[in-house]
Short mmCIF file of C-alpha atoms in Angstrom, two decimals:
data_model
loop_
_atom_site.label_atom_id
_atom_site.label_comp_id
_atom_site.label_asym_id
_atom_site.label_seq_id
_atom_site.Cartn_x
_atom_site.Cartn_y
_atom_site.Cartn_z
CA MET A 1 72.27 -91.41 -51.13
CA ASN A 2 73.18 -88.17 -49.40
CA ILE A 3 70.53 -86.59 -47.21
CA LYS A 4 68.96 -83.70 -49.07
CA VAL A 5 66.87 -82.12 -46.30
CA GLY A 6 67.27 -81.84 -42.53
CA LEU A 7 63.98 -81.14 -40.71
CA VAL A 8 64.28 -79.17 -37.46
CA TYR A 9 61.18 -78.72 -35.29
CA ASP A 10 59.79 -78.76 -31.75
CA TYR A 11 56.71 -80.33 -30.21
CA ASN A 12 55.75 -80.67 -26.56
CA SER A 13 52.99 -79.83 -24.07
CA VAL A 14 54.00 -76.16 -24.16
CA VAL A 15 54.01 -75.41 -27.90
CA GLY A 16 51.55 -78.16 -28.86
CA MET A 17 51.76 -80.85 -31.54
CA GLY A 18 51.09 -78.73 -34.61
CA HIS A 19 54.74 -78.43 -35.65
CA LYS A 20 55.18 -82.19 -35.46
CA TYR A 21 52.12 -82.85 -37.62
CA ARG A 22 53.17 -80.23 -40.15
CA VAL A 23 56.64 -81.74 -40.49
CA LYS A 24 55.20 -85.26 -40.67
CA ALA A 25 52.95 -84.06 -43.49
CA LEU A 26 55.94 -82.51 -45.26
CA VAL A 27 57.84 -85.80 -44.85
CA GLU A 28 55.16 -87.58 -46.88
CA TYR A 29 55.56 -85.08 -49.72
CA LEU A 30 59.36 -85.38 -49.55
CA ARG A 31 59.05 -89.15 -49.94
CA ARG A 32 56.70 -88.80 -52.89
CA SER A 33 59.08 -86.31 -54.50
CA GLY A 34 62.09 -88.58 -54.01
CA ILE A 35 63.81 -86.11 -51.67
CA SER A 36 65.83 -87.82 -48.91
CA TYR A 37 65.65 -86.31 -45.42
CA LYS A 38 66.62 -86.60 -41.76
CA GLU A 39 64.53 -85.38 -38.81
CA PHE A 40 65.84 -83.43 -35.80
CA PRO A 41 62.79 -83.34 -33.46
CA ASN A 42 62.88 -81.05 -30.41
CA PHE A 43 66.07 -79.51 -31.76
CA PHE A 44 65.61 -76.19 -29.96
CA TYR A 45 63.65 -77.23 -26.89
CA ASP A 46 65.55 -80.33 -25.79
CA ILE A 47 68.95 -79.80 -27.37
CA VAL A 48 69.85 -76.20 -28.08
CA HIS A 49 68.47 -75.03 -24.73
CA LYS A 50 70.78 -77.49 -22.96
CA ASN A 51 73.90 -76.57 -24.94
CA GLY A 52 75.30 -73.13 -24.28
CA ASP A 53 77.92 -73.38 -27.01
CA ILE A 54 76.01 -73.39 -30.31
CA ALA A 55 79.13 -73.81 -32.45
CA GLN A 56 80.23 -76.87 -30.46
CA PHE A 57 76.75 -78.35 -30.72
CA LEU A 58 76.62 -77.87 -34.50
CA GLU A 59 79.78 -79.93 -34.81
CA LYS A 60 78.01 -82.92 -33.23
CA ILE A 61 75.52 -83.27 -36.09
CA SER A 62 76.42 -84.67 -39.49
CA PHE A 63 75.63 -81.47 -41.38
CA GLU A 64 77.97 -82.48 -44.19
CA LYS A 65 75.25 -84.88 -45.37
CA VAL A 66 72.49 -82.27 -45.26
CA ASN A 67 72.29 -79.87 -48.19
CA ILE A 68 69.17 -78.01 -47.09
CA PHE A 69 67.84 -77.37 -43.58
CA VAL A 70 64.11 -76.75 -43.09
CA PHE A 71 63.29 -74.99 -39.82
CA ASP A 72 59.76 -74.88 -38.38
CA ILE A 73 59.96 -71.94 -35.99
CA SER A 74 56.46 -70.50 -35.98
CA THR A 75 56.09 -70.35 -32.22
CA ARG A 76 56.80 -67.60 -29.75
CA LEU A 77 58.76 -69.90 -27.47
CA TYR A 78 62.06 -69.68 -29.27
CA ILE A 79 61.57 -66.49 -31.24
CA LYS A 80 61.16 -64.32 -28.16
CA GLU A 81 63.63 -66.07 -25.91
CA ASN A 82 66.25 -67.46 -28.27
CA LEU A 83 66.25 -65.25 -31.34
CA LYS A 84 70.01 -64.89 -31.15
CA ASP A 85 70.44 -68.67 -31.05
CA ILE A 86 68.39 -69.13 -34.21
CA VAL A 87 70.27 -66.44 -36.11
CA SER A 88 73.56 -67.97 -34.97
CA ILE A 89 72.49 -71.42 -36.18
CA ILE A 90 71.44 -70.04 -39.57
CA GLU A 91 74.74 -68.19 -39.95
CA ASN A 92 76.68 -71.34 -39.05
CA LEU A 93 74.75 -73.39 -41.58
CA LYS A 94 75.23 -70.78 -44.29
CA SER A 95 78.96 -70.48 -43.60
CA SER A 96 79.16 -74.28 -43.99
CA GLY A 97 77.66 -74.03 -47.46
CA LYS A 98 74.16 -75.19 -46.48
CA LYS A 99 70.90 -73.67 -47.67
CA VAL A 100 68.32 -72.73 -45.05
CA VAL A 101 64.52 -72.77 -45.37
CA ILE A 102 62.35 -71.36 -42.58
CA ILE A 103 58.67 -72.09 -41.98
CA ASP A 104 57.72 -69.07 -39.92
CA GLY A 105 54.82 -67.44 -38.07
CA ILE A 106 52.41 -64.73 -39.10
CA PHE A 107 52.45 -62.35 -36.10
CA LYS A 108 55.29 -59.92 -35.49
CA GLU A 109 56.07 -61.35 -32.06
CA ASP A 110 56.42 -64.91 -33.37
CA CYS A 111 57.75 -64.21 -36.86
CA LEU A 112 61.50 -64.12 -37.28
CA HIS A 113 61.26 -62.16 -40.51
CA LYS A 114 59.20 -59.35 -39.05
CA ASN A 115 61.84 -58.86 -36.36
CA ILE A 116 65.09 -59.39 -38.26
CA SER A 117 66.30 -60.31 -41.71
CA THR A 118 68.30 -63.55 -41.75
CA LYS A 119 70.51 -65.15 -44.35
CA SER A 120 67.92 -67.87 -45.04
CA ASP A 121 67.42 -68.84 -48.68
CA LEU A 122 63.66 -69.36 -48.49
CA VAL A 123 61.00 -68.20 -46.02
CA VAL A 124 57.58 -69.86 -46.02
CA ILE A 125 54.73 -67.99 -44.28
CA PRO A 126 51.93 -70.50 -44.96
CA TYR A 127 48.99 -68.63 -43.47
CA PHE A 128 45.84 -66.86 -44.55
CA LEU A 129 46.27 -63.06 -44.79
CA SER A 130 50.07 -63.22 -44.91
CA LYS A 131 50.21 -61.96 -48.51
CA GLY A 132 49.58 -58.40 -47.41
CA GLU A 133 52.17 -58.43 -44.63
CA GLU A 134 55.57 -56.76 -44.73
CA TYR A 135 58.70 -58.79 -44.04
CA LYS A 136 62.32 -57.78 -43.62
CA ALA A 137 64.59 -59.32 -46.22
CA ASP A 138 68.02 -59.16 -47.73
CA LYS A 139 68.92 -59.86 -51.35
CA SER A 140 69.12 -63.64 -50.79
CA ASN A 141 65.65 -64.02 -49.23
CA LYS A 142 62.77 -65.48 -51.21
CA PHE A 143 59.28 -65.68 -49.72
CA LEU A 144 56.37 -68.07 -50.26
CA LEU A 145 53.34 -66.35 -48.75
CA GLY A 146 49.72 -67.30 -48.21
CA GLU A 147 47.32 -70.17 -47.69
CA GLU A 148 48.35 -71.92 -50.92
CA TYR A 149 51.58 -72.89 -49.17
CA PHE A 150 49.92 -74.32 -46.07
CA ILE A 151 51.17 -77.90 -45.62
CA TYR A 152 48.22 -80.24 -45.16
CA PRO A 153 48.68 -83.98 -44.62
CA PRO A 154 48.17 -85.84 -47.93
CA ALA A 155 45.27 -87.63 -46.22
CA VAL A 156 43.30 -84.37 -46.36
CA ASN A 157 43.09 -84.50 -50.15
CA PHE A 158 42.35 -88.22 -50.04
CA ILE A 159 39.45 -87.71 -47.63
CA LYS A 160 38.18 -84.71 -49.61
CA SER A 161 37.93 -86.92 -52.72
CA PHE A 162 35.09 -88.92 -51.12
CA LYS A 163 31.54 -87.76 -50.52
CA ILE A 164 31.30 -88.20 -46.78
CA LYS A 165 28.01 -87.27 -45.14
CA LYS A 166 28.12 -85.04 -42.10
CA GLU A 167 27.04 -86.82 -38.91
CA ASP A 168 25.09 -85.36 -36.04
CA PHE A 169 27.89 -84.47 -33.61
CA ILE A 170 30.23 -81.64 -32.66
CA LEU A 171 33.92 -82.48 -32.25
CA VAL A 172 36.04 -80.92 -29.47
CA SER A 173 39.83 -81.07 -29.81
CA LEU A 174 42.01 -78.70 -27.79
CA SER A 175 45.81 -78.47 -27.88
CA GLY A 176 47.97 -79.32 -24.87
CA ILE A 177 48.01 -75.67 -23.84
CA PHE A 178 44.23 -75.45 -23.50
CA SER A 179 43.38 -78.99 -22.37
CA LYS A 180 43.58 -77.81 -18.74
CA ASP A 181 40.31 -75.95 -19.40
CA ILE A 182 38.49 -79.02 -20.70
CA ASP A 183 36.60 -79.69 -17.44
CA LYS A 184 35.18 -76.17 -17.46
CA LEU A 185 34.17 -76.51 -21.10
CA LEU A 186 32.48 -79.89 -20.60
CA ASP A 187 30.58 -78.67 -17.56
CA PHE A 188 29.32 -75.74 -19.62
CA ILE A 189 28.33 -77.97 -22.54
CA GLY A 190 26.40 -80.28 -20.22
CA SER A 191 24.54 -77.49 -18.44
CA ASP A 192 23.75 -75.02 -21.23
CA PRO A 193 20.14 -75.50 -22.49
CA PHE A 194 21.08 -75.04 -26.17
CA LEU A 195 24.36 -77.03 -26.26
CA SER A 196 23.00 -79.91 -24.18
CA GLY A 197 20.77 -80.75 -27.13
CA PHE A 198 23.82 -81.72 -29.23
CA GLN A 199 26.02 -84.81 -29.21
CA PHE A 200 29.70 -84.09 -28.55
CA LYS A 201 32.79 -86.19 -29.25
CA VAL A 202 35.65 -84.90 -27.09
CA ILE A 203 39.32 -85.79 -27.62
CA ILE A 204 41.28 -85.26 -24.42
CA PRO A 205 44.58 -86.46 -22.87
CA GLU A 206 44.69 -89.97 -21.38
CA LYS A 207 45.16 -88.66 -17.84
CA LYS A 208 41.84 -86.84 -18.13
CA LEU A 209 40.00 -90.07 -18.97
CA LYS A 210 39.98 -90.99 -15.28
CA ARG A 211 37.18 -88.53 -14.72
CA ILE A 212 33.69 -90.08 -15.04
CA PHE A 213 31.34 -88.07 -17.21
CA ASN A 214 27.69 -88.58 -16.30
CA LYS A 215 26.43 -86.67 -19.30
CA LYS A 216 24.61 -88.60 -22.02
CA ASN A 217 25.51 -86.12 -24.77
CA ILE A 218 29.30 -86.31 -24.27
CA GLN A 219 31.48 -89.13 -25.63
CA VAL A 220 35.10 -89.00 -24.48
CA LEU A 221 37.78 -90.25 -26.88
CA SER A 222 41.50 -90.73 -26.31
CA PHE A 223 43.99 -89.34 -28.82
CA LEU A 224 43.57 -90.84 -32.28
CA GLU A 225 46.02 -91.67 -35.04
CA HIS A 226 46.04 -88.52 -37.18
CA LYS A 227 44.39 -89.98 -40.29
CA SER A 228 41.56 -91.38 -38.15
CA PHE A 229 41.21 -87.96 -36.56
CA LEU A 230 40.90 -86.34 -39.99
CA TYR A 231 38.08 -88.73 -40.93
CA LEU A 232 36.30 -87.80 -37.69
CA LEU A 233 36.91 -84.14 -38.45
CA ARG A 234 35.35 -84.53 -41.91
CA LYS A 235 32.23 -86.16 -40.46
CA ALA A 236 31.70 -83.57 -37.70
CA LYS A 237 29.12 -80.84 -38.09
CA LEU A 238 31.39 -78.41 -36.31
CA LEU A 239 34.78 -78.30 -34.54
CA ILE A 240 35.61 -76.56 -31.26
CA THR A 241 39.37 -76.13 -31.04
CA SER A 242 42.14 -73.78 -29.92
CA THR A 243 44.63 -71.66 -31.85
CA GLY A 244 46.71 -74.43 -33.48
CA LEU A 245 46.83 -75.81 -37.00
CA THR A 246 43.76 -78.05 -36.60
CA LYS A 247 41.44 -75.21 -37.59
CA TYR A 248 42.95 -75.12 -41.08
CA GLU A 249 42.51 -78.87 -41.51
CA ALA A 250 38.87 -78.57 -40.43
CA LEU A 251 38.19 -75.73 -42.87
CA SER A 252 39.82 -77.64 -45.73
CA LEU A 253 37.41 -80.50 -44.96
CA HIS A 254 34.42 -78.12 -44.93
CA THR A 255 33.86 -78.28 -41.18
CA PRO A 256 33.02 -74.95 -39.48
CA VAL A 257 35.22 -73.94 -36.54
CA VAL A 258 34.80 -72.24 -33.17
CA ILE A 259 38.19 -71.17 -31.80
CA LEU A 260 38.52 -70.88 -28.02
CA SER A 261 41.16 -68.33 -27.11
CA SER A 262 41.53 -65.25 -24.91
CA ASP A 263 44.66 -64.15 -26.79
CA GLU A 264 44.02 -60.71 -28.32
CA THR A 265 46.56 -61.21 -31.12
CA PHE A 266 44.79 -64.34 -32.31
CA LYS A 267 41.44 -62.65 -31.86
CA ASP A 268 42.31 -59.92 -34.37
CA TYR A 269 43.54 -62.53 -36.85
CA HIS A 270 40.48 -64.75 -36.46
CA LYS A 271 38.10 -61.82 -36.78
CA LYS A 272 39.64 -61.14 -40.20
CA LEU A 273 39.20 -64.81 -41.15
CA GLU A 274 35.52 -64.61 -40.19
CA LYS A 275 34.91 -62.34 -43.17
CA PHE A 276 35.38 -65.13 -45.72
CA LEU A 277 35.49 -68.46 -43.84
CA PRO A 278 33.08 -70.29 -41.46
CA VAL A 279 35.15 -69.42 -38.37
CA LYS A 280 34.12 -67.79 -35.09
CA HIS A 281 36.46 -66.62 -32.35
CA CYS A 282 35.21 -67.30 -28.80
CA ASP A 283 36.99 -65.66 -25.86
CA ASN A 284 34.41 -66.59 -23.22
CA LEU A 285 32.14 -69.62 -22.85
CA GLY A 286 29.03 -67.47 -22.47
CA GLU A 287 29.03 -66.67 -26.19
CA LEU A 288 29.68 -70.26 -27.30
CA PRO A 289 25.99 -71.27 -27.81
CA TYR A 290 25.34 -68.22 -30.02
CA LEU A 291 28.47 -68.87 -32.13
CA VAL A 292 27.63 -72.56 -32.60
CA GLU A 293 24.08 -71.68 -33.69
CA LYS A 294 25.39 -69.01 -36.06
CA LEU A 295 27.92 -71.33 -37.74
CA LEU A 296 25.51 -74.23 -38.12
CA SER A 297 23.03 -71.96 -39.90
CA LEU A 298 25.58 -70.62 -42.41
CA LYS A 299 25.45 -71.53 -46.10
CA VAL A 300 29.01 -70.95 -47.25
CA ASN A 301 30.62 -72.10 -50.50
CA TYR A 302 34.40 -72.09 -50.47
CA ASP A 303 37.32 -74.32 -51.36
CA LEU A 304 40.81 -74.02 -49.93
CA PRO A 305 44.03 -74.76 -51.86
CA THR A 306 45.59 -77.93 -50.42
CA GLU A 307 48.69 -78.41 -52.60
CA GLY A 308 51.12 -76.52 -50.35
CA GLY A 309 53.31 -79.54 -49.58
CA GLU A 310 53.73 -80.39 -53.26
CA LYS A 311 54.50 -76.77 -54.19
CA LEU A 312 57.11 -76.47 -51.43
CA CYS A 313 58.84 -79.70 -52.54
CA ARG A 314 59.06 -78.43 -56.11
CA THR A 315 60.76 -75.29 -54.79
CA LEU A 316 63.15 -77.29 -52.58
CA LYS A 317 64.31 -79.27 -55.60
CA LYS A 318 65.35 -76.04 -57.28
CA LEU A 319 67.47 -74.76 -54.37
#
């Protein structure tokens, strides 16, 4: 069977693991839909960056077996620094008779289609609030916009189908970018009069486990298999995380979220989300106790669409 879809994405300590988990989730939907695929992990970061001649590099990959290419480029790393490379790759693929699908970002600085119109056949902007945004396009571009196209792991719907009682703990899970601040966060949690009254489960990198925590209310966990993490996320009363995709998974599982970030762009976005979802943006630890108390006291009824992976696969079959 010829490969139908080539999946191109990056993940590392710089851009985090969100792109990997999103593609892995999409892979499960591709399998269920009977769509064959091939993965090209760290395509930009490890390969394209080390090959100055894009055309020569493209010849090394068996593109003749790939009818559609799905890019996951929603990170500033290669939009800002290698925009020309991406456009060149898309043009090469199109000239070879391939169809190109891009999963892109929401902000202008990290969204290819707010900076330049490409020859891609389909652009997916799978984020809250993206419906009202403006995107550059040519006649061949088609857009799938909004939270209904967010690609959750199939396990999210499976876990949602069970009545799982919330347990008395707060989960902390920061991406690779923010894990360097974990010591400061844990010290604050252990010393703050309000937060020290809660139990915390903290997921941190293995190298950080060497530190001994003499705080009774903090349980340190190493990285979990993703499905196990989702179960833990469903049971938590609240999640403290950074700016990655985990916040969407938490909200889909009805777990309120505090987002730690000093990035002003994300702050504006999160402040808009606060109007209709149990989310609070925290740009300094001093306000963390207030935000936790506020979220835990909220009575919010909402339900997020979680069929984005299935909807995208149906569209891919039509390309």
